[in-house]
Amino acid sequence: MKPYFVWIISAIFLFNAALLIASYFLSQRSMQHYPAIGQLICVDGVTMHVVDTGTPELVENNDQQTDVPVVVLIHGASTSLLDFEKGIKQHLAQNMRIISIDRPGHGYSERGNADAPALSASSSTASAANEEIALLDTPDPWTNPQRQARLIAGALEALGAENSIWVGHSWAGSVVMAGLLKENVRAGVLLAGATHPWEGGSAWHVELAATPIIGPLFSWQYIEPIGNLALEGAIASVFAPEAVPDNYLEEMGVVLSLRPQTFQHNAQDLTRLSGYLEQQSLEYGSIRQPILSITGSKDTIVPAWNHDARLALQVPQLQSVELEGAGHALHHSRSREVEQLIEAFVQSLPDSVGLSR
């Protein structure tokens, strides 16, 4: 072999080794800056990261005994429960018990093994066991919103928070709908929620990261070093046409989503969700619980015409509100309006809501 070939091969090896080392240290730095802030709950062998505000102080100091609404905040893609730590959570927590949770494979929640069952409290029956077998019969069952909903329901049972109100942003809209279909969920709130399948794929780097063999190599070598440089532009596209709030990048811990394994999980979620929604969306007509859907008129990521409008044809009790000029991240850009809509929706709920199943 000629000397310059040896030099080229050595340079390529050293370059990729340097990227691996950089990825490792950047991941460690991210976790040091943004450690787990809640409690870790084991659900069927899978660790789930949950933050529970508990009963609001205003309610505890009230002499009258009041049933405090329990609201569960479920984050979307490319983020974690930190996405709700600022904004609507702080206001809603004044009069409600707020539980935010990292979806499986995100933040500090585990993904688990593909062949490990994830049964909720309500899934001990034979029919539920058969459903679990069906969930396992997929390339990666952890990307199935119904399986993620099942784990979340298990964590909520451990907290004594069954029959709660689930709020999901973007990707998590599918989890809210899955919970309404299969779990003990009192009502649902969709914030620019993904509910139906769509045409087209994801960005090339997301598609690549989701592949079985090349994906891990790509994620471990390139995502952390390069992703940090592209974060501001990516976040701006999520908020467009509205401005990104000051200090959003620092406060929301978005860099946690650049950790190699987390990025892979996110890529798998993004590339496979539409396929799951093809089947799940066929069942929406059986849902009887109240649903509030808040959308932005300028949202091009999860456009209302493909999700909210189609859901309205299947669920007559759906309450749809479009915020004029709002983009995809409306829970930040229009936080006060979203807070007021959620409060009014929760106050309008009957004491007992029948489940769809």
mmCIF file of N, CA and C in Angstrom, residues 14 38 119 129 138 148 159 262 278 282 305 313 325 344:
data_model
loop_
_atom_site.group_PDB
_atom_site.id
_atom_site.type_symbol
_atom_site.label_atom_id
_atom_site.label_comp_id
_atom_site.label_asym_id
_atom_site.label_seq_id
_atom_site.Cartn_x
_atom_site.Cartn_y
_atom_site.Cartn_z
ATOM 1 N N LEU A 14 -8.673 8.780 12.497
ATOM 2 C CA LEU A 14 -8.485 9.736 13.583
ATOM 3 C C LEU A 14 -9.624 10.757 13.632
ATOM 4 N N GLY A 38 -36.915 15.215 38.292
ATOM 5 C CA GLY A 38 -38.083 14.603 38.902
ATOM 6 C C GLY A 38 -37.748 13.272 39.541
ATOM 7 N N LEU A 119 -47.152 -3.247 30.168
ATOM 8 C CA LEU A 119 -48.578 -3.327 30.429
ATOM 9 C C LEU A 119 -48.995 -2.292 31.453
ATOM 10 N N ALA A 129 -53.852 -8.409 26.915
ATOM 11 C CA ALA A 129 -52.642 -9.175 26.634
ATOM 12 C C ALA A 129 -52.505 -9.434 25.141
ATOM 13 N N THR A 138 -44.162 -5.528 15.604
ATOM 14 C CA THR A 138 -43.783 -4.393 14.769
ATOM 15 C C THR A 138 -42.267 -4.287 14.762
ATOM 16 N N GLN A 148 -46.419 3.694 24.052
ATOM 17 C CA GLN A 148 -45.946 4.790 24.889
ATOM 18 C C GLN A 148 -47.047 5.226 25.858
ATOM 19 N N LEU A 159 -48.457 6.878 40.677
ATOM 20 C CA LEU A 159 -48.608 8.163 41.359
ATOM 21 C C LEU A 159 -50.026 8.389 41.878
ATOM 22 N N THR A 262 -30.594 9.115 22.138
ATOM 23 C CA THR A 262 -31.846 9.869 22.152
ATOM 24 C C THR A 262 -32.214 10.339 20.755
ATOM 25 N N GLU A 278 -51.996 5.392 10.529
ATOM 26 C CA GLU A 278 -52.900 4.858 9.506
ATOM 27 C C GLU A 278 -53.923 3.923 10.138
ATOM 28 N N LEU A 282 -58.233 5.057 12.455
ATOM 29 C CA LEU A 282 -59.484 4.404 12.082
ATOM 30 C C LEU A 282 -60.393 4.173 13.287
ATOM 31 N N TRP A 305 -55.177 21.307 8.655
ATOM 32 C CA TRP A 305 -56.029 20.711 7.625
ATOM 33 C C TRP A 305 -55.838 19.200 7.530
ATOM 34 N N LEU A 313 -64.108 15.358 11.766
ATOM 35 C CA LEU A 313 -65.075 14.552 11.028
ATOM 36 C C LEU A 313 -65.386 13.243 11.744
ATOM 37 N N GLY A 325 -52.249 33.284 13.148
ATOM 38 C CA GLY A 325 -50.858 33.701 13.057
ATOM 39 C C GLY A 325 -49.882 32.875 13.854
ATOM 40 N N ALA A 344 -60.458 26.784 30.872
ATOM 41 C CA ALA A 344 -61.891 26.773 30.575
ATOM 42 C C ALA A 344 -62.355 25.367 30.216
#
